[in-house]
PDB file of C-alpha atoms in Angstrom:
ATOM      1  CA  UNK A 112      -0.496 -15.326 -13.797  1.00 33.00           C
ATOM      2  CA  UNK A 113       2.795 -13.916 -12.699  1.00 42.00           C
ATOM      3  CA  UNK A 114       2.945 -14.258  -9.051  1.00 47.00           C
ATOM      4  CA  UNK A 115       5.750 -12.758  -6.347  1.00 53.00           C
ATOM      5  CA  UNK A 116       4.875 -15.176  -3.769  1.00 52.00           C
ATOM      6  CA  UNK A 117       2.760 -18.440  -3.577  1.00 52.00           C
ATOM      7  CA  UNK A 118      -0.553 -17.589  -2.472  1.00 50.00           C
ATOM      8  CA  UNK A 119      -1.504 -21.197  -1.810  1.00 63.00           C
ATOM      9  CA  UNK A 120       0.448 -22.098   1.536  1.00 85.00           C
ATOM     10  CA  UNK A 121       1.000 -18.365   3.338  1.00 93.00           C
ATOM     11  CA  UNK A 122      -1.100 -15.856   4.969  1.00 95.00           C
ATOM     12  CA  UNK A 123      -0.734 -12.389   3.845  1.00 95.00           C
ATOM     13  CA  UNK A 124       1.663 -11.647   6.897  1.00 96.00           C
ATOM     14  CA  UNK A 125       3.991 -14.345   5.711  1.00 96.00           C
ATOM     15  CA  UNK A 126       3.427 -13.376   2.250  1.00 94.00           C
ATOM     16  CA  UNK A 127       4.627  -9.852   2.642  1.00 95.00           C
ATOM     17  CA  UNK A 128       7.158 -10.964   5.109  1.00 95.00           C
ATOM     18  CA  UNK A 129       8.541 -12.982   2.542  1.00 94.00           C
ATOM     19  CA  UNK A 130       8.266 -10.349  -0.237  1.00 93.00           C
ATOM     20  CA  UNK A 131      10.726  -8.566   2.575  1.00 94.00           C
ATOM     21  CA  UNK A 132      12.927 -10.859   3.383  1.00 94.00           C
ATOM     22  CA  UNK A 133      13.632 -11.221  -0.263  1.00 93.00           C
ATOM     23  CA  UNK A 134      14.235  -7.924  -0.978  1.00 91.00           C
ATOM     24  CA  UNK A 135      12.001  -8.230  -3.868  1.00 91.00           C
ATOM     25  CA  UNK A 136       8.760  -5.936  -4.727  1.00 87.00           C
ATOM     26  CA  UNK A 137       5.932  -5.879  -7.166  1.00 87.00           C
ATOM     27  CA  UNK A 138       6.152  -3.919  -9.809  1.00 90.00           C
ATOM     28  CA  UNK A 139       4.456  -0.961  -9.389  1.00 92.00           C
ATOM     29  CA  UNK A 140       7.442  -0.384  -6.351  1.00 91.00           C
ATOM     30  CA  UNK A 141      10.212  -0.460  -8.855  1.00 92.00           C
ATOM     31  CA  UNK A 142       8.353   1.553 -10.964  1.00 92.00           C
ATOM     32  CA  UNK A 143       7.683   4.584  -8.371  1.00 94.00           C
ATOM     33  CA  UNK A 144      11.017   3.166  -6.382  1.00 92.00           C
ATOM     34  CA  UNK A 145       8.839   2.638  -3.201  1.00 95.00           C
ATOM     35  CA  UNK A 146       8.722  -0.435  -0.650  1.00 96.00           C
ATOM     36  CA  UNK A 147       7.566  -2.113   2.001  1.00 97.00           C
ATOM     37  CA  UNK A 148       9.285  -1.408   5.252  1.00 97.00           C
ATOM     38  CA  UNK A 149       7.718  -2.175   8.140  1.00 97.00           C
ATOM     39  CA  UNK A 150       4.847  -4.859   8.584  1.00 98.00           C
ATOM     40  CA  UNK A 151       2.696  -5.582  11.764  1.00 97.00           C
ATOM     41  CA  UNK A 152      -0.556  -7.986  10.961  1.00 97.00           C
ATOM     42  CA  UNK A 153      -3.138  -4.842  10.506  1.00 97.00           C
ATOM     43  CA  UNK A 154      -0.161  -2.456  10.130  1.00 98.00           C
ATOM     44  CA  UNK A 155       2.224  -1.825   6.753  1.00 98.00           C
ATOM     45  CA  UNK A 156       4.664   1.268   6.201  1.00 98.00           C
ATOM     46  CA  UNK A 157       5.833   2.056   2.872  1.00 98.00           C
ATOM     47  CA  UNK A 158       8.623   4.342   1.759  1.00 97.00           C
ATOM     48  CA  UNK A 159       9.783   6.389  -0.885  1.00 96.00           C
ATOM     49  CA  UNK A 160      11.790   9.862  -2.018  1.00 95.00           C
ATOM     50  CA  UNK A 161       9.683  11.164  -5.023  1.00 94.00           C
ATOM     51  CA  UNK A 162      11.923  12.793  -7.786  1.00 92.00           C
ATOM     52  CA  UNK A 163      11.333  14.434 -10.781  1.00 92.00           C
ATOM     53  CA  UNK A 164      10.324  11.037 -12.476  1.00 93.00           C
ATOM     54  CA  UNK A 165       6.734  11.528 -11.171  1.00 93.00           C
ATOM     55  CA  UNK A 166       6.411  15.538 -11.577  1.00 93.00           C
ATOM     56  CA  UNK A 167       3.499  16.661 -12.822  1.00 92.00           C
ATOM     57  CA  UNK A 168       3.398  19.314 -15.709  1.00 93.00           C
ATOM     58  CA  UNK A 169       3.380  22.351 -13.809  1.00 90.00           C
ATOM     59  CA  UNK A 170       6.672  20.761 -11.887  1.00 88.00           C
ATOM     60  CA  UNK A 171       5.149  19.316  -8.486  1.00 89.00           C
ATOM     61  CA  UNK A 172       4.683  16.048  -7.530  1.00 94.00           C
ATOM     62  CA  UNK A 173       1.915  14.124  -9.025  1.00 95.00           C
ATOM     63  CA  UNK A 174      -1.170  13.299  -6.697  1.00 95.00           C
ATOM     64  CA  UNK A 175      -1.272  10.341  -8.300  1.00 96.00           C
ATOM     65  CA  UNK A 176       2.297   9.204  -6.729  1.00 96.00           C
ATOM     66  CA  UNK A 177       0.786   9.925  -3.113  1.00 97.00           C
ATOM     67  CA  UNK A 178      -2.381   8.225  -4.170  1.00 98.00           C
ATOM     68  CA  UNK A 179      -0.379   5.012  -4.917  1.00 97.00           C
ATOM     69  CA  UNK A 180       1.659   4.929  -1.836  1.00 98.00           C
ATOM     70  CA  UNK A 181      -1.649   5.224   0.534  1.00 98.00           C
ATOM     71  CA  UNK A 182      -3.960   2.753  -1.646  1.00 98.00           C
ATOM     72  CA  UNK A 183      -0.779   0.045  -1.004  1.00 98.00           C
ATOM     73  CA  UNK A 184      -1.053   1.041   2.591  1.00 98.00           C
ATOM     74  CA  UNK A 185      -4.568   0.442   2.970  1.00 98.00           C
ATOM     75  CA  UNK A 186      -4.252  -2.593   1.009  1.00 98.00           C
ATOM     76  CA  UNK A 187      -1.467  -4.353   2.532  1.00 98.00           C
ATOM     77  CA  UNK A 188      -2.469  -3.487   5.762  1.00 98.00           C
ATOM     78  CA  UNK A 189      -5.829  -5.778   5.030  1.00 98.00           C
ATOM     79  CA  UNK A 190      -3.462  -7.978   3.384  1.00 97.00           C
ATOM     80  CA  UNK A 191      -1.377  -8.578   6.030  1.00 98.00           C
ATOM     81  CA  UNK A 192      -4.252 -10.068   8.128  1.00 98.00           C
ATOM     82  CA  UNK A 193      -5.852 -12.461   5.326  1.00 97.00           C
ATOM     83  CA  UNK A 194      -5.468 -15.777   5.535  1.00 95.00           C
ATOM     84  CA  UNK A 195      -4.027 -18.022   3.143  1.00 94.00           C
ATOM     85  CA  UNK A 196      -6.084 -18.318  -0.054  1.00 93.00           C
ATOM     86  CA  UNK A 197      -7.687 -14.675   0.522  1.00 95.00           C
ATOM     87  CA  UNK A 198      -6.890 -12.037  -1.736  1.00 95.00           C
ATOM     88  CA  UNK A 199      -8.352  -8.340  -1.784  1.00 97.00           C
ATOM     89  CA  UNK A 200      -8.865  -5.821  -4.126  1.00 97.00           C
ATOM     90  CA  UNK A 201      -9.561  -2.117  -3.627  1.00 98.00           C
ATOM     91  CA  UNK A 202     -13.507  -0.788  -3.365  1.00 98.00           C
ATOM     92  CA  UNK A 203     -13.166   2.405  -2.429  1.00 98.00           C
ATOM     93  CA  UNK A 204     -10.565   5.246  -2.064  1.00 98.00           C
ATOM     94  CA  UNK A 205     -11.324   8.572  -0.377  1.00 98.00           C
ATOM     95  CA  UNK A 206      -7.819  10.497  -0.262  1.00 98.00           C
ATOM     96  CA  UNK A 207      -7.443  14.049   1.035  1.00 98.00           C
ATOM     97  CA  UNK A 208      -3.886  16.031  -0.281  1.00 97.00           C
ATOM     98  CA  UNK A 209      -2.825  18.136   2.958  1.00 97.00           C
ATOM     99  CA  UNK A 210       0.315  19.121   1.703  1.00 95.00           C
ATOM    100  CA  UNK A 211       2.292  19.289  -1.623  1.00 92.00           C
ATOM    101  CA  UNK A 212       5.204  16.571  -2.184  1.00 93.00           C
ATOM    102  CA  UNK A 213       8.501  17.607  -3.782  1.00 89.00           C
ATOM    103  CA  UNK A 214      11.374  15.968  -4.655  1.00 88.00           C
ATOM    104  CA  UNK A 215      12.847  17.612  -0.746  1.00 90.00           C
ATOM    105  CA  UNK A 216      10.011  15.889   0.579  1.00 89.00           C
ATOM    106  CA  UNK A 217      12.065  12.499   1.121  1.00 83.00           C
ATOM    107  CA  UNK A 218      11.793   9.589   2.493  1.00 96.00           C
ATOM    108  CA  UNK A 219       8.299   9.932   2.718  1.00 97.00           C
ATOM    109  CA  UNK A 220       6.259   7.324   4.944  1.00 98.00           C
ATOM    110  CA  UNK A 221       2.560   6.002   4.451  1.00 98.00           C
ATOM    111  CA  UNK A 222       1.783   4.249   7.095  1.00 98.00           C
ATOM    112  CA  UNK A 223      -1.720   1.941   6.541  1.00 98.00           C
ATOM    113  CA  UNK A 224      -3.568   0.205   9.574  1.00 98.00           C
ATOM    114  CA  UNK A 225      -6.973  -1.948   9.506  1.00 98.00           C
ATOM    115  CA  UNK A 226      -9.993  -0.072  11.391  1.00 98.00           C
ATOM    116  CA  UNK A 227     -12.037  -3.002  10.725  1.00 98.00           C
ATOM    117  CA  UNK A 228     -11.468  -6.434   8.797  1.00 98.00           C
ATOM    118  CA  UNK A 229     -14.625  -8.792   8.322  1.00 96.00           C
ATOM    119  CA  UNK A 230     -15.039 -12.092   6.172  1.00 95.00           C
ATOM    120  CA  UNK A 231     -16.261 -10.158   2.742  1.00 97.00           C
ATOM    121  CA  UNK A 232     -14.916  -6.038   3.415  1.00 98.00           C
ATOM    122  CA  UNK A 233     -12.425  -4.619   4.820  1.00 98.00           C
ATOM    123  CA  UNK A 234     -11.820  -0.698   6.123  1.00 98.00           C
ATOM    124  CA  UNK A 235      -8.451   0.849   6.017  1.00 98.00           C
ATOM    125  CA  UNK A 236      -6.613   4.218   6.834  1.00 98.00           C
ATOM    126  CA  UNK A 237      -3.317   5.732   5.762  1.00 98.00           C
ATOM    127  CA  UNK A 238      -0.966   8.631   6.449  1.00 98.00           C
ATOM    128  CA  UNK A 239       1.284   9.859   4.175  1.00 98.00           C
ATOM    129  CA  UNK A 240       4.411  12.169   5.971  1.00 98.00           C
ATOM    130  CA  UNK A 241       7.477  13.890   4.847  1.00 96.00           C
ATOM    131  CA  UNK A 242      10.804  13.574   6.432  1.00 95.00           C
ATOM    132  CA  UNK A 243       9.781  16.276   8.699  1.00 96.00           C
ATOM    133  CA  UNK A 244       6.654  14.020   9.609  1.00 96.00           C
ATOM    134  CA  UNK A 245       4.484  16.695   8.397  1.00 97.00           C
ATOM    135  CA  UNK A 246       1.163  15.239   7.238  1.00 98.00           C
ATOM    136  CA  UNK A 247       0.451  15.420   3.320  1.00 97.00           C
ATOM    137  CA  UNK A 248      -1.875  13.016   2.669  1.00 98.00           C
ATOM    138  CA  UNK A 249      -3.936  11.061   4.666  1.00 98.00           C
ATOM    139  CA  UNK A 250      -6.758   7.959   3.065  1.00 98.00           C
ATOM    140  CA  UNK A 251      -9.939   6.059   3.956  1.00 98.00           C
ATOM    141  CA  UNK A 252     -10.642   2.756   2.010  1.00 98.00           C
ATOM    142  CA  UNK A 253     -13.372   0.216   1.327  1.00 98.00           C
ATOM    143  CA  UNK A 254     -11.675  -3.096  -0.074  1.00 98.00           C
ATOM    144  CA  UNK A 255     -13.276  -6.321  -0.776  1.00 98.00           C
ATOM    145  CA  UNK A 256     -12.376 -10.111   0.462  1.00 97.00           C
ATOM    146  CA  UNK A 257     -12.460 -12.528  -1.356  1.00 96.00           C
ATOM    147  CA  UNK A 258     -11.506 -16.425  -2.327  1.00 94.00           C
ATOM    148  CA  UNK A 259      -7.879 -16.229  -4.778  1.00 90.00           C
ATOM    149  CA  UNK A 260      -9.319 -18.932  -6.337  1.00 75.00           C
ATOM    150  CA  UNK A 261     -12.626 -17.439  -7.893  1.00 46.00           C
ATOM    151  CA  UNK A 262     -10.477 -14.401  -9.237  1.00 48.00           C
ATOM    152  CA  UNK A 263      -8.061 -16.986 -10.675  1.00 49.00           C
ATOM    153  CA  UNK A 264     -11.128 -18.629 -12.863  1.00 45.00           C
ATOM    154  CA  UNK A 265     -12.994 -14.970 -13.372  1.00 49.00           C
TER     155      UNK A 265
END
């Protein structure tokens, strides 16, 4: 299993903060050149300018490229209030497209914060903006909690 950071021996805070601090980033942020910018326990901001590497065909911005910025928002916002040993993985994703991205829309922000975190589920929200801070996209989520060690023998 190719991990960024040892699970093991930091809490999700300190496991993103690390990621930071590094400068490094998993791999679907060098693939859609986005990253983690700001992180509060229960609050994560990612950022990105979309270009023309994620157009659709008819030449806008693919939902899928908003979709991906607010499901890491909603996920790393649980993740950054997990303790050590807990990983996550995503139930649920309810995303609503207020506004269409271009490659003008940059930086855009999603900005993910826990409404509730229990020991098995957790429920997150997101906000995507443009530069302007004009909403575009906005996400509920349902993810579930669980040991890193029964996913590692699964």
């Amino acid at each position: 299993m190719n991990v960024l950071i040892d699970h093991a021996e930091l809490d999700g805070h300190d496991q993103l903060a690390a990621l930071m601090a590094a400068n490094r980033h998993p791999p679907i942020g060098e693939t859609l050149e986005f990253a983690l910018v700001e992180l509060e326990r229960g609050r994560v901001v990612f950022e990105g300018s979309p270009s023309r590497k994620v157009f659709n065909p008819i030449g806008s911005v693919h939902g899928g490229y908003a979709a991906t910025l607010l499901d890491s928002a909603c996920g790393c916002a649980i993740h950054s209030s997990l303790p050590a040993g807990q990983g996550y993985t995503t139930l649920e994703l309810k995303i609503s497209y207020h506004r269409a991205l271009s490659d003008t829309s940059g930086p855009v922000r999603a900005e993910g914060k826990i409404v509730s975190l229990g020991r098995r589920v957790g429920f997150s929200e997101a906000r995507l903006v443009d530069a302007k801070g004009r909403l575009c996209a906005s996400a509920t989520s349902t993810l579930l909690v669980f040991p890193l060690e029964v996913a590692a023998r699964g």
